[in-house]
PDB file of C-alpha atoms in Angstrom:
ATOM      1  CA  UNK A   1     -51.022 -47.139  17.634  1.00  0.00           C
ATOM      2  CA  UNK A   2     -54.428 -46.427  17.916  1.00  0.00           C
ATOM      3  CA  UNK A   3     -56.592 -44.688  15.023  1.00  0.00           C
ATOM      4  CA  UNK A   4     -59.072 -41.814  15.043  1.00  0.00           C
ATOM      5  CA  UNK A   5     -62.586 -42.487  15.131  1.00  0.00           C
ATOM      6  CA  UNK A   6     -64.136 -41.843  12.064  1.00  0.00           C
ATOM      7  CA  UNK A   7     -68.165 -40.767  11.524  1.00  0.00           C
ATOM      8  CA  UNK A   8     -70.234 -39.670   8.121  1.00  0.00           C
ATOM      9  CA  UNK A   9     -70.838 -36.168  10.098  1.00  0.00           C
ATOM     10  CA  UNK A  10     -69.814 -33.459  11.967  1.00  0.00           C
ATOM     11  CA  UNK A  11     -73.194 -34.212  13.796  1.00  0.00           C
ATOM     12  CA  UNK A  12     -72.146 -37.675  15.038  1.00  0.00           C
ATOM     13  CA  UNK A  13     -68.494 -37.121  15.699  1.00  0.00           C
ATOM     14  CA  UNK A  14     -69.978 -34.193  17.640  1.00  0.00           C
ATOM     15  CA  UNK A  15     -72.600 -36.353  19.926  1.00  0.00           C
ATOM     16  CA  UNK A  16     -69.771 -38.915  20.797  1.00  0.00           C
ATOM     17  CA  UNK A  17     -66.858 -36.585  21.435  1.00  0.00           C
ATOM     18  CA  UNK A  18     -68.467 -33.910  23.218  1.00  0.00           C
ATOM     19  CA  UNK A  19     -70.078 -36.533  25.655  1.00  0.00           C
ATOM     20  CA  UNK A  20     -66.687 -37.952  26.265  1.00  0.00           C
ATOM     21  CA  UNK A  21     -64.437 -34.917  26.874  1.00  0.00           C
ATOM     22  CA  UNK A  22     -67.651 -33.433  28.632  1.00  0.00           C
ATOM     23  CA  UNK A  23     -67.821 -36.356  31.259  1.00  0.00           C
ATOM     24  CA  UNK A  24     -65.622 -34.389  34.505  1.00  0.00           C
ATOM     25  CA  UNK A  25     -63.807 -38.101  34.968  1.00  0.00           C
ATOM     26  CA  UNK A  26     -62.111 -36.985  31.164  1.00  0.00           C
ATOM     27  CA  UNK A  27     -61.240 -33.561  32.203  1.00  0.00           C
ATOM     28  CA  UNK A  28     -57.364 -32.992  31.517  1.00  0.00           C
ATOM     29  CA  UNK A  29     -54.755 -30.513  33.475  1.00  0.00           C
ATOM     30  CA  UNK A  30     -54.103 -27.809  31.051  1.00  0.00           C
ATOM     31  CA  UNK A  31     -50.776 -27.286  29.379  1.00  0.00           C
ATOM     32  CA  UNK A  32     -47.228 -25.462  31.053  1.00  0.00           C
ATOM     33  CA  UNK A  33     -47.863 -22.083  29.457  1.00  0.00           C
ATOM     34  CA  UNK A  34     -44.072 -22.667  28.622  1.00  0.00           C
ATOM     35  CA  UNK A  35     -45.697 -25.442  26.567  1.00  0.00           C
ATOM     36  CA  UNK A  36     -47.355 -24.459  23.035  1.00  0.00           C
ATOM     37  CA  UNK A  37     -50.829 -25.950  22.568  1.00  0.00           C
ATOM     38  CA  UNK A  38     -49.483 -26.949  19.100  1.00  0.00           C
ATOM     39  CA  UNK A  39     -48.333 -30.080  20.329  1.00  0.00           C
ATOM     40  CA  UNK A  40     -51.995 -30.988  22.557  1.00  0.00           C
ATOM     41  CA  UNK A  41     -54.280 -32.016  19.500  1.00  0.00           C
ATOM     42  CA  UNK A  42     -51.938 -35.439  18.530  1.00  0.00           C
ATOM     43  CA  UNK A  43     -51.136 -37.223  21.892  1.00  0.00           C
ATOM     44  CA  UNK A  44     -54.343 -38.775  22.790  1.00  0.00           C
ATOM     45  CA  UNK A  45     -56.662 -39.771  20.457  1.00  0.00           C
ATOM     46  CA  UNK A  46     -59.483 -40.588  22.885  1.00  0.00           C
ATOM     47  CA  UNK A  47     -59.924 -36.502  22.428  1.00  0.00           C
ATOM     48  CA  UNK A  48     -60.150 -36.864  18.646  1.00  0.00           C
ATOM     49  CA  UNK A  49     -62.513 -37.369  15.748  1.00  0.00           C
ATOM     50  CA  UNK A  50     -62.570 -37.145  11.962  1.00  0.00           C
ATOM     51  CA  UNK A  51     -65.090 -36.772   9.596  1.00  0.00           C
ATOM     52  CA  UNK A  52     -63.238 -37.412   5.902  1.00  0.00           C
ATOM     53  CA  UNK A  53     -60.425 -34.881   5.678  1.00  0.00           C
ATOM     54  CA  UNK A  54     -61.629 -32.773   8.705  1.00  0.00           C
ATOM     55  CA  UNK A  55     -59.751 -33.566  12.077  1.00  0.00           C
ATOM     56  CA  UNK A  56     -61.220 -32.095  15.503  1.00  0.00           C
ATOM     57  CA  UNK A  57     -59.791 -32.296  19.008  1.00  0.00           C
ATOM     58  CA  UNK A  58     -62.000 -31.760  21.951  1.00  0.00           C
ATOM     59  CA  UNK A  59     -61.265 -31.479  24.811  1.00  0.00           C
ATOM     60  CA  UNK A  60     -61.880 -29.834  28.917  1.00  0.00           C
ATOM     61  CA  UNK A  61     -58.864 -28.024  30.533  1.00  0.00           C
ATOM     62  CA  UNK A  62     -58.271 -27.226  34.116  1.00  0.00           C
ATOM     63  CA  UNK A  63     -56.294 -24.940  35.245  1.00  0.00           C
ATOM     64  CA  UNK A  64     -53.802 -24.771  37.978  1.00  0.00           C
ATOM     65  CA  UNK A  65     -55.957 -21.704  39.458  1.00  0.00           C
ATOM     66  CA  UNK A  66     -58.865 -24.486  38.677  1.00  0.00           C
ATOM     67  CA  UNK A  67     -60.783 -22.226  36.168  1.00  0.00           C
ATOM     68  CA  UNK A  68     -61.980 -24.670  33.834  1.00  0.00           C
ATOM     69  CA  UNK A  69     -62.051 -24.178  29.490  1.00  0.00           C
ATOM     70  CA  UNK A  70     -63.347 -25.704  26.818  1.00  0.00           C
ATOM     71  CA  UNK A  71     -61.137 -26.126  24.286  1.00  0.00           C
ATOM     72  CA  UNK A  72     -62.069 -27.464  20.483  1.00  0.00           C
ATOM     73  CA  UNK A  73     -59.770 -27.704  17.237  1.00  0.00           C
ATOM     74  CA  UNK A  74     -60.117 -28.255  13.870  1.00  0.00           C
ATOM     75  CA  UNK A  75     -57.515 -29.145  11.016  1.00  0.00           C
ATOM     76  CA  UNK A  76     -57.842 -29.602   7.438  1.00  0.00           C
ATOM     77  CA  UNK A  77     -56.608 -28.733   4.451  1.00  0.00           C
ATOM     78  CA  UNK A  78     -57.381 -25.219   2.955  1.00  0.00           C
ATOM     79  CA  UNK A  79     -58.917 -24.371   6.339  1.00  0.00           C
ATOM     80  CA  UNK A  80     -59.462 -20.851   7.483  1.00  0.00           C
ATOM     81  CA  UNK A  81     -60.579 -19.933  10.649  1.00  0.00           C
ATOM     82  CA  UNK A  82     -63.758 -18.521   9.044  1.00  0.00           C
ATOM     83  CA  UNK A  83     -64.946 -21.671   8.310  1.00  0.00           C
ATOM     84  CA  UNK A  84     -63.454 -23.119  11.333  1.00  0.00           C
ATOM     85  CA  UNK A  85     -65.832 -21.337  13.060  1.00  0.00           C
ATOM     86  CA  UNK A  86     -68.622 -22.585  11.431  1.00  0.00           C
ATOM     87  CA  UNK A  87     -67.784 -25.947  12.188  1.00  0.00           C
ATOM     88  CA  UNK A  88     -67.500 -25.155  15.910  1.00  0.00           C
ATOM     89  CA  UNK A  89     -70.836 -23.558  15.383  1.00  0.00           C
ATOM     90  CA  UNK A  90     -71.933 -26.764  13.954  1.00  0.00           C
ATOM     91  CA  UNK A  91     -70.353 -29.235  16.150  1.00  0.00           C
ATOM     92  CA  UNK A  92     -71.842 -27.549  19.038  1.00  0.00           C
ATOM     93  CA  UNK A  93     -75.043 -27.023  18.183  1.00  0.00           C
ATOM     94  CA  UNK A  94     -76.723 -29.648  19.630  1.00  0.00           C
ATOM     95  CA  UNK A  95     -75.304 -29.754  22.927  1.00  0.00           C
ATOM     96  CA  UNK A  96     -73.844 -26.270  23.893  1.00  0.00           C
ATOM     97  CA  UNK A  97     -75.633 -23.790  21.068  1.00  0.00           C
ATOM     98  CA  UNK A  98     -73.525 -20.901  20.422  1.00  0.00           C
ATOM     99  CA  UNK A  99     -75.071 -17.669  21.896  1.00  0.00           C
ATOM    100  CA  UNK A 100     -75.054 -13.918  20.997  1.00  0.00           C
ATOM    101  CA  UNK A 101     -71.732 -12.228  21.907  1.00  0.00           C
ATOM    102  CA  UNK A 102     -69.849 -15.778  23.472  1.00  0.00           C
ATOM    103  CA  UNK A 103     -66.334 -14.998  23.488  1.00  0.00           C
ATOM    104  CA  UNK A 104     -63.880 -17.508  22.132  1.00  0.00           C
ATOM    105  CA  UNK A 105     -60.194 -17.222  22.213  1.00  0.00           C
ATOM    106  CA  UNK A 106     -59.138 -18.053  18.340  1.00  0.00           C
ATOM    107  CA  UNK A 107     -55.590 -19.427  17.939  1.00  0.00           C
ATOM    108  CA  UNK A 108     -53.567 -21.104  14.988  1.00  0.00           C
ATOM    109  CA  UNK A 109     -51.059 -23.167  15.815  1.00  0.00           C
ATOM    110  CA  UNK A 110     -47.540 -24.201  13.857  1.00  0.00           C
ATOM    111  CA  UNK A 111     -49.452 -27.639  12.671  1.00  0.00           C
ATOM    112  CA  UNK A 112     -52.087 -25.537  11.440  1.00  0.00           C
ATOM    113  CA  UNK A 113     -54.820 -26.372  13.929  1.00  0.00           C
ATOM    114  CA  UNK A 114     -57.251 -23.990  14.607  1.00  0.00           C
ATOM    115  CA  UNK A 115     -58.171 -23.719  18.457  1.00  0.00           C
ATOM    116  CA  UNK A 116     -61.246 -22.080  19.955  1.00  0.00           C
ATOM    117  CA  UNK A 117     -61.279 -21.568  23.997  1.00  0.00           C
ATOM    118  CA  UNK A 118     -63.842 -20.125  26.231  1.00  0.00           C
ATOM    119  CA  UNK A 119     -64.481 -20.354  29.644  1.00  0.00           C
ATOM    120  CA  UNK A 120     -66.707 -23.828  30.626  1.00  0.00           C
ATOM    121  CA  UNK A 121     -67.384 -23.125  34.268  1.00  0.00           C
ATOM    122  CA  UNK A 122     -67.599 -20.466  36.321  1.00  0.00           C
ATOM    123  CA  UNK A 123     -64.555 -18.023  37.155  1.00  0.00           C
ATOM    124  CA  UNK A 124     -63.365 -20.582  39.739  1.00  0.00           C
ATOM    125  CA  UNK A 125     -64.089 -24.500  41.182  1.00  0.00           C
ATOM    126  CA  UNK A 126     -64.689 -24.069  44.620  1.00  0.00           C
ATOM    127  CA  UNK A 127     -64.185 -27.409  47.062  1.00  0.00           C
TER     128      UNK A 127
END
């Protein structure tokens, strides 16, 4: 079994993960909507960091229609999604700052993840 990656900051788990799931060769087909995304955040770790009790799950969906979303998550214990969202403020900071009214879909799942989506590219991939 392979282990999570482990780093001192949200900074540094941040630098590594988002360059990973950014990279279009890491991009994943999104879920079945018959398929919760409660059970997306523990099969591959590649798409996971932790920095001491805080787990987060990165990662880039694509769609069937090929819209494309990013898609980050965050579990620990006592966590709210108030302060979720201050560590997706912080983990992005450096490469995608948060702007004035960005629009994230907010969702808590049965394991107690907290997922943020938005839109990554535009409305639709064109070939």
């Amino acid at each position: 079994m392979l282990s999570i990656h482990e780093h001192a900051t949200l900074e540094e788990a941040s630098a590594e993960l988002l360059d990973f799931v950014l990279e279009p060769s890491n991009w994943m087909a999104s879920q079945p909507a018959n398929q919760a995304p409660a059970s997306v955040p523990g099969e591959d770790v590649r798409y996971q960091r932790r920095v001491g009790p805080l787990r987060i799950f990165a990662i880039v969906e694509v769609a069937p229609s090929l819209e494309v979303f990013l898609r980050v998550a965050f579990r620990a214990p006592g966590l709210t999604p108030v302060k979720a969202a201050d560590h997706l403020e912080k983990f992005l900071k450096q490469r995608l700052p948060l702007t004035p009214n960005s629009e994230w879909q907010v969702e808590v799942d049965d394991r107690r993840w907290i997922h943020f989506v938005r839109r990554y590219a535009a409305p639709r991939l064109q070939a």
